[in-house]
Short mmCIF file of C-alpha atoms and ligand atoms in Angstrom, two decimals:
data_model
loop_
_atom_site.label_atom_id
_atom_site.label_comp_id
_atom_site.label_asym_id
_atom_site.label_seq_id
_atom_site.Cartn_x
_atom_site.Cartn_y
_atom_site.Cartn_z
CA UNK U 1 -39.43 199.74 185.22
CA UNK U 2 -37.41 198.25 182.95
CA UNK U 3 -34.59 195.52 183.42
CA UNK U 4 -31.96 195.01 180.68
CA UNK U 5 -29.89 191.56 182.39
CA UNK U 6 -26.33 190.77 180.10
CA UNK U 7 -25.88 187.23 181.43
CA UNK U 8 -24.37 184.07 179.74
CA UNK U 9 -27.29 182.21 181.61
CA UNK U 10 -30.50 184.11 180.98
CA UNK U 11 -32.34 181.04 182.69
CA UNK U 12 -31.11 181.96 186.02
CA UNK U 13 -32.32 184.90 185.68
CA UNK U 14 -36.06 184.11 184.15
CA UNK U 15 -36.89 180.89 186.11
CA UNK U 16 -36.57 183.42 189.38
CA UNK U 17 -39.41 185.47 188.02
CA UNK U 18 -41.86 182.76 187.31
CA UNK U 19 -42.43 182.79 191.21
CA UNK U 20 -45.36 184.60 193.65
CA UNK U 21 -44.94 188.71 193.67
CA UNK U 22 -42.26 189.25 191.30
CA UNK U 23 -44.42 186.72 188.87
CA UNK U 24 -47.47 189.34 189.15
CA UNK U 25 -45.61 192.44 188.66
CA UNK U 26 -44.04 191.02 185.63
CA UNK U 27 -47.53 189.78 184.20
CA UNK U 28 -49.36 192.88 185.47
CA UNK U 29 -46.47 194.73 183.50
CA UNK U 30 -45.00 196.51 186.55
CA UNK U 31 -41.98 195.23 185.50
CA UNK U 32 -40.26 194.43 182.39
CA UNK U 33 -37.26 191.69 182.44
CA UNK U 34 -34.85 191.36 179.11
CA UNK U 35 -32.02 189.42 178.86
CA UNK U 36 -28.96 189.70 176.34
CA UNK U 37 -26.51 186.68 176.30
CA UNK U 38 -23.34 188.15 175.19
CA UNK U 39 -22.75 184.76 173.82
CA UNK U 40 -25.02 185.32 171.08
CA UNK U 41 -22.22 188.24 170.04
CA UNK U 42 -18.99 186.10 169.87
CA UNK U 43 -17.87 186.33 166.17
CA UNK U 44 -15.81 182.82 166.18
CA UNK U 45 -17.65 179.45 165.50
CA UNK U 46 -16.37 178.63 169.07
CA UNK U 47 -18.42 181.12 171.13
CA UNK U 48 -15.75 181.81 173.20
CA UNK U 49 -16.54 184.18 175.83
CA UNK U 50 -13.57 184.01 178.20
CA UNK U 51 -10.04 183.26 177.97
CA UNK U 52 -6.86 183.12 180.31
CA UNK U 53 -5.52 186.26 182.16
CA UNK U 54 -2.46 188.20 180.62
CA UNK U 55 0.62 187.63 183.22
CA UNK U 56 -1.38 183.90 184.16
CA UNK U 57 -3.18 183.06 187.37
CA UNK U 58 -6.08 180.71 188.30
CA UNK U 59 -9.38 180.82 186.16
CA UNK U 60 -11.15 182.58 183.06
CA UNK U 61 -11.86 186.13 182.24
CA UNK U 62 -14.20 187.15 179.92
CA UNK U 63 -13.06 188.79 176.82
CA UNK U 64 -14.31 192.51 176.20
CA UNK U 65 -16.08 192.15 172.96
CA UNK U 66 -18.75 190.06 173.68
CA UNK U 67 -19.92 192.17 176.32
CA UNK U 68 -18.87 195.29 174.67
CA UNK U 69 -20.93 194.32 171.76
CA UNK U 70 -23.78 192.96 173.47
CA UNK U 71 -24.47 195.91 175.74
CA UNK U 72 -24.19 198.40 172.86
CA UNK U 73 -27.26 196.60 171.36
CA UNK U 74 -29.53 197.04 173.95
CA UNK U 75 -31.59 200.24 173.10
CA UNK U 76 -31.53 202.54 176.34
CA UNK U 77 -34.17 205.03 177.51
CA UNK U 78 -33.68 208.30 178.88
CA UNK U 79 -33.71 207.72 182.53
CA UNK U 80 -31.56 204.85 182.67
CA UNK U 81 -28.83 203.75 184.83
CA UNK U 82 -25.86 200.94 184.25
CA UNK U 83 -25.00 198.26 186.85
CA UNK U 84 -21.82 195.70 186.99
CA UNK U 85 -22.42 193.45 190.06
CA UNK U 86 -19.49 192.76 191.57
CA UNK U 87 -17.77 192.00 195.56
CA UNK U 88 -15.96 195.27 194.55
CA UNK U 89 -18.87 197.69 194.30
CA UNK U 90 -20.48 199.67 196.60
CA UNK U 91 -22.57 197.97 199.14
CA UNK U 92 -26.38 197.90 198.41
CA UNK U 93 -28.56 199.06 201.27
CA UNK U 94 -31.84 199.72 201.52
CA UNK U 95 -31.15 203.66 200.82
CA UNK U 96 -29.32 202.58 197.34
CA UNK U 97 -32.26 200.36 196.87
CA UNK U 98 -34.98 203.20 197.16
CA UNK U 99 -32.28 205.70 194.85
CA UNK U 100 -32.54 202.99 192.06
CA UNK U 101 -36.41 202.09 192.13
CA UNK U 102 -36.37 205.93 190.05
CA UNK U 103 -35.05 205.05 187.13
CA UNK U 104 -37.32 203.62 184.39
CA UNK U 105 -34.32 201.50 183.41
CA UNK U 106 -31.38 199.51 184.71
CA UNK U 107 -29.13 197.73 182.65
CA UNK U 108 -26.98 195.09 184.77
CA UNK U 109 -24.04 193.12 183.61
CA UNK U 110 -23.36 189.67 185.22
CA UNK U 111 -19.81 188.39 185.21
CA UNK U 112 -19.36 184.39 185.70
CA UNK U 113 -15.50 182.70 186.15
CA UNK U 114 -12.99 185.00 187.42
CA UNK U 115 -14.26 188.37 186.22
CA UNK U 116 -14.25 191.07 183.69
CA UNK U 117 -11.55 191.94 181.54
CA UNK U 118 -10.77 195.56 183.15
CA UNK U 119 -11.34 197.37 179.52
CA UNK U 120 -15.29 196.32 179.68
CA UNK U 121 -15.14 198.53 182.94
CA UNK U 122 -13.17 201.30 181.26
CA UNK U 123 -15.37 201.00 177.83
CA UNK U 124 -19.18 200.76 179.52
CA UNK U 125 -18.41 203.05 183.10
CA UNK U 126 -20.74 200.78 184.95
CA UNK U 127 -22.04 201.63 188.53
CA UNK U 128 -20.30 199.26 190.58
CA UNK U 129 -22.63 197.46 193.07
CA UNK U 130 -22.20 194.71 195.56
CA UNK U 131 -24.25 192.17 197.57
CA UNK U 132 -22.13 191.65 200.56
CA UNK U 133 -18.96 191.12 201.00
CA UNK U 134 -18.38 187.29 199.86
CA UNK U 135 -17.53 186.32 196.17
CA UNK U 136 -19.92 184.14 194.22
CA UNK U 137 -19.37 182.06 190.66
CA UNK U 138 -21.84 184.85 188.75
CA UNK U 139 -23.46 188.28 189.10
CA UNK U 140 -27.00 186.65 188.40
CA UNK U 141 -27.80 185.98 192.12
CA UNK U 142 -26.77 189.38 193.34
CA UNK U 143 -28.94 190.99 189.73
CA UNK U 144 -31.85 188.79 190.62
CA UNK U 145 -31.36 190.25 194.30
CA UNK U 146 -31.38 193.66 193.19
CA UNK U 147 -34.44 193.14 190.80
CA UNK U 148 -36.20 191.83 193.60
CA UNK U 149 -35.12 194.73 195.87
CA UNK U 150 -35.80 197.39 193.40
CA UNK U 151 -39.33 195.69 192.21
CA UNK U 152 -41.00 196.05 195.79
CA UNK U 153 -40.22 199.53 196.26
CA UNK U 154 -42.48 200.13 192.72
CA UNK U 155 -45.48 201.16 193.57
CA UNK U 156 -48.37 198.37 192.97
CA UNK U 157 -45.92 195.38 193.33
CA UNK U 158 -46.79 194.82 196.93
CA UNK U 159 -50.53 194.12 197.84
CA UNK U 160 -50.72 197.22 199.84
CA UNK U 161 -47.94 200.14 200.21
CA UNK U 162 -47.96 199.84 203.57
CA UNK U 163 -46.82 196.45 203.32
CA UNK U 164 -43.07 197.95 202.68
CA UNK U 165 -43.15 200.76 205.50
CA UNK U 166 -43.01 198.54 208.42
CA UNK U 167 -39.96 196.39 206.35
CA UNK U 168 -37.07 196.37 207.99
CA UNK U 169 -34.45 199.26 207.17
CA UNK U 170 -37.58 201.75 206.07
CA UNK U 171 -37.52 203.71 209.15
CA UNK U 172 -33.73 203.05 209.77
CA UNK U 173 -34.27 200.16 212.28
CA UNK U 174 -35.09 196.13 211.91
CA UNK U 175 -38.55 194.96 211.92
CA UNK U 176 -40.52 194.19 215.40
CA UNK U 177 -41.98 190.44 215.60
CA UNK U 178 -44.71 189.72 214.24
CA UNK U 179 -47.58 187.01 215.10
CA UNK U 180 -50.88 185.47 213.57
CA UNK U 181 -52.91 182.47 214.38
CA UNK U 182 -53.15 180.59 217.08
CA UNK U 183 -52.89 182.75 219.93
CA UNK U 184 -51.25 180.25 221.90
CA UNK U 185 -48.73 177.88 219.94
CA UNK U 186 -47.06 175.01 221.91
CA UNK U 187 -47.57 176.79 224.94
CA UNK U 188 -46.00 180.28 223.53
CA UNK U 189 -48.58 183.10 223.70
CA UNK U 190 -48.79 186.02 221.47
CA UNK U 191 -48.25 189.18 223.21
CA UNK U 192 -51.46 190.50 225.21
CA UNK U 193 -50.75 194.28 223.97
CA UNK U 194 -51.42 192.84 220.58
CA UNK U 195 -54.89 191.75 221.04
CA UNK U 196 -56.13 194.36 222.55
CA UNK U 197 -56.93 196.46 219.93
CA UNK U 198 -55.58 199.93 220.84
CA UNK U 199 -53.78 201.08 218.30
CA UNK U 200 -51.15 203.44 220.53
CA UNK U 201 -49.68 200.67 222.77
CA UNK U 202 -49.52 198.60 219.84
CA UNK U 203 -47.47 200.71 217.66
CA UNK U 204 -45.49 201.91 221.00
CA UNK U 205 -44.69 198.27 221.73
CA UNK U 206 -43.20 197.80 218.12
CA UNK U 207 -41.46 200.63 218.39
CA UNK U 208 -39.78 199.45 221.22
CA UNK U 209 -39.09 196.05 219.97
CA UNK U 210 -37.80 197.40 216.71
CA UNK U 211 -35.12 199.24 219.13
CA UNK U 212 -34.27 196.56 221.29
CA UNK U 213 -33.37 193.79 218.65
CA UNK U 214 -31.70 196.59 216.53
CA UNK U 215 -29.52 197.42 219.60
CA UNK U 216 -28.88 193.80 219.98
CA UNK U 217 -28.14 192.81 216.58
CA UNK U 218 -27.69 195.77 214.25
CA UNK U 219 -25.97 198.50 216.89
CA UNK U 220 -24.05 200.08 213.80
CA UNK U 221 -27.27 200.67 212.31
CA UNK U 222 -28.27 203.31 215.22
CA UNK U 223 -25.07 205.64 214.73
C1 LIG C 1 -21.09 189.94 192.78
C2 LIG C 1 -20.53 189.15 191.78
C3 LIG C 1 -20.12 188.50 194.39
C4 LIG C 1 -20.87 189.60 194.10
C5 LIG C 1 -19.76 188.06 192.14
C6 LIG C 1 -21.43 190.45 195.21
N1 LIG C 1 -19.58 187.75 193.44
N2 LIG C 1 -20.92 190.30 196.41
N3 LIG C 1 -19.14 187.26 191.24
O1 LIG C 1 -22.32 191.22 194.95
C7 LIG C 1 -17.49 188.54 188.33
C8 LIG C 1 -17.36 187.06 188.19
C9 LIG C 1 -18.19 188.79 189.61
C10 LIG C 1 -18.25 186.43 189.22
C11 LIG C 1 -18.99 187.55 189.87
#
């Protein structure tokens, strides 16, 4: 899998991948991270990448030919999609998450300041995608989330497969609890069913657990 990042700060985006799995798939070539600064494609001695809205208002917008420019450089493969993260997209969910993990490419354009100019929209037909619905100063956070999403649904990022079918959100529900050493911790015990060994009240007593704190917490989740 391929990731093409247009960002005016590639380092956010590069100093997240220097870390624990996402570090391995990237030097066991799982994954492939590029980033374009549309910076780099201003054609004034300024660099100027933004500039104040048409009919006023608070803040910057960024000017279409940069990005324009910048994303038409970046060679694309067949199977590729294009993503503009922004609070007005559609939500990401876990279902969007496993849909995206099959293309060999994603190209992802990260806004800072106020936003787009609406023609980089019109020009470039971006998937729209959003984190959650709260506005942040850039699209890197909410690119690097999606990387990271994306990347541990690829087969061989994880240490074993299995690793992402008991995550929460793969079968629909949120995770059961889970426990390791000591059995006893300030005076909290582990569950018994879980050292028993038998496989069948185990998985029953996850599944059960996996209900009850996705009734509690997540009821919109079971309907
Ligand atoms: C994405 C981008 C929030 C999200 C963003 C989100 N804020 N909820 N800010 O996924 C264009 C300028 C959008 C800053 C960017």
């Amino acid at each position: 899998m391929r990731f093409d990042v247009l960002t005016l700060f590639p380092e956010m985006i590069e100093s997240h991948l220097q870390y624990s799995i996402l570090k391995r798939a990237v030097e066991t070539g799982i994954i492939d991270v590029n980033t374009v600064n549309p910076r780099d494609f201003t054609l004034d001695k300024h660099k100027k990448v933004d500039d104040t809205p048409y009919g006023g208002g608070a803040g910057m917008v960024l000017m279409p030919q940069p990005y324009v420019d910048a994303y038409e450089s970046v060679e694309r493969q067949e199977n590729s999609i294009t993503i503009m993260l922004s609070p007005q997209g559609e939500p990401l969910k876990e279902n969007l998450v496993k849909e995206l993990a099959n293309y060999d490419q994603i190209v992802m354009l990260c806004g800072h300041y106020e936003g787009f100019d609406e023609r980089i929209r019109e020009i470039i037909k971006p998937r729209e995608i959003s984190i959650g619905d709260f506005v942040l100063t850039g699209g890197e956070l909410p690119a690097l989330c999606l990387i990271d999403a994306v990347s541990r649904k690829i087969e061989g990022t994880l240490g074993k497969i299995e690793s992402a079918n008991d995550d929460s959100f793969a079968d629909g529900l949120l995770e059961y609890p889970q426990y390791t050493k000591p059995r006893n911790f300030r005076g909290l015990e582990v569950p018994e069913v879980l050292l028993n060994g038998n496989h069948k009240d185990i998985n029953e007593f996850r599944q059960e657990q996996s209900l009850k704190r996705t009734k509690e917490r997540r009821p919109d989740l079971l309907y």
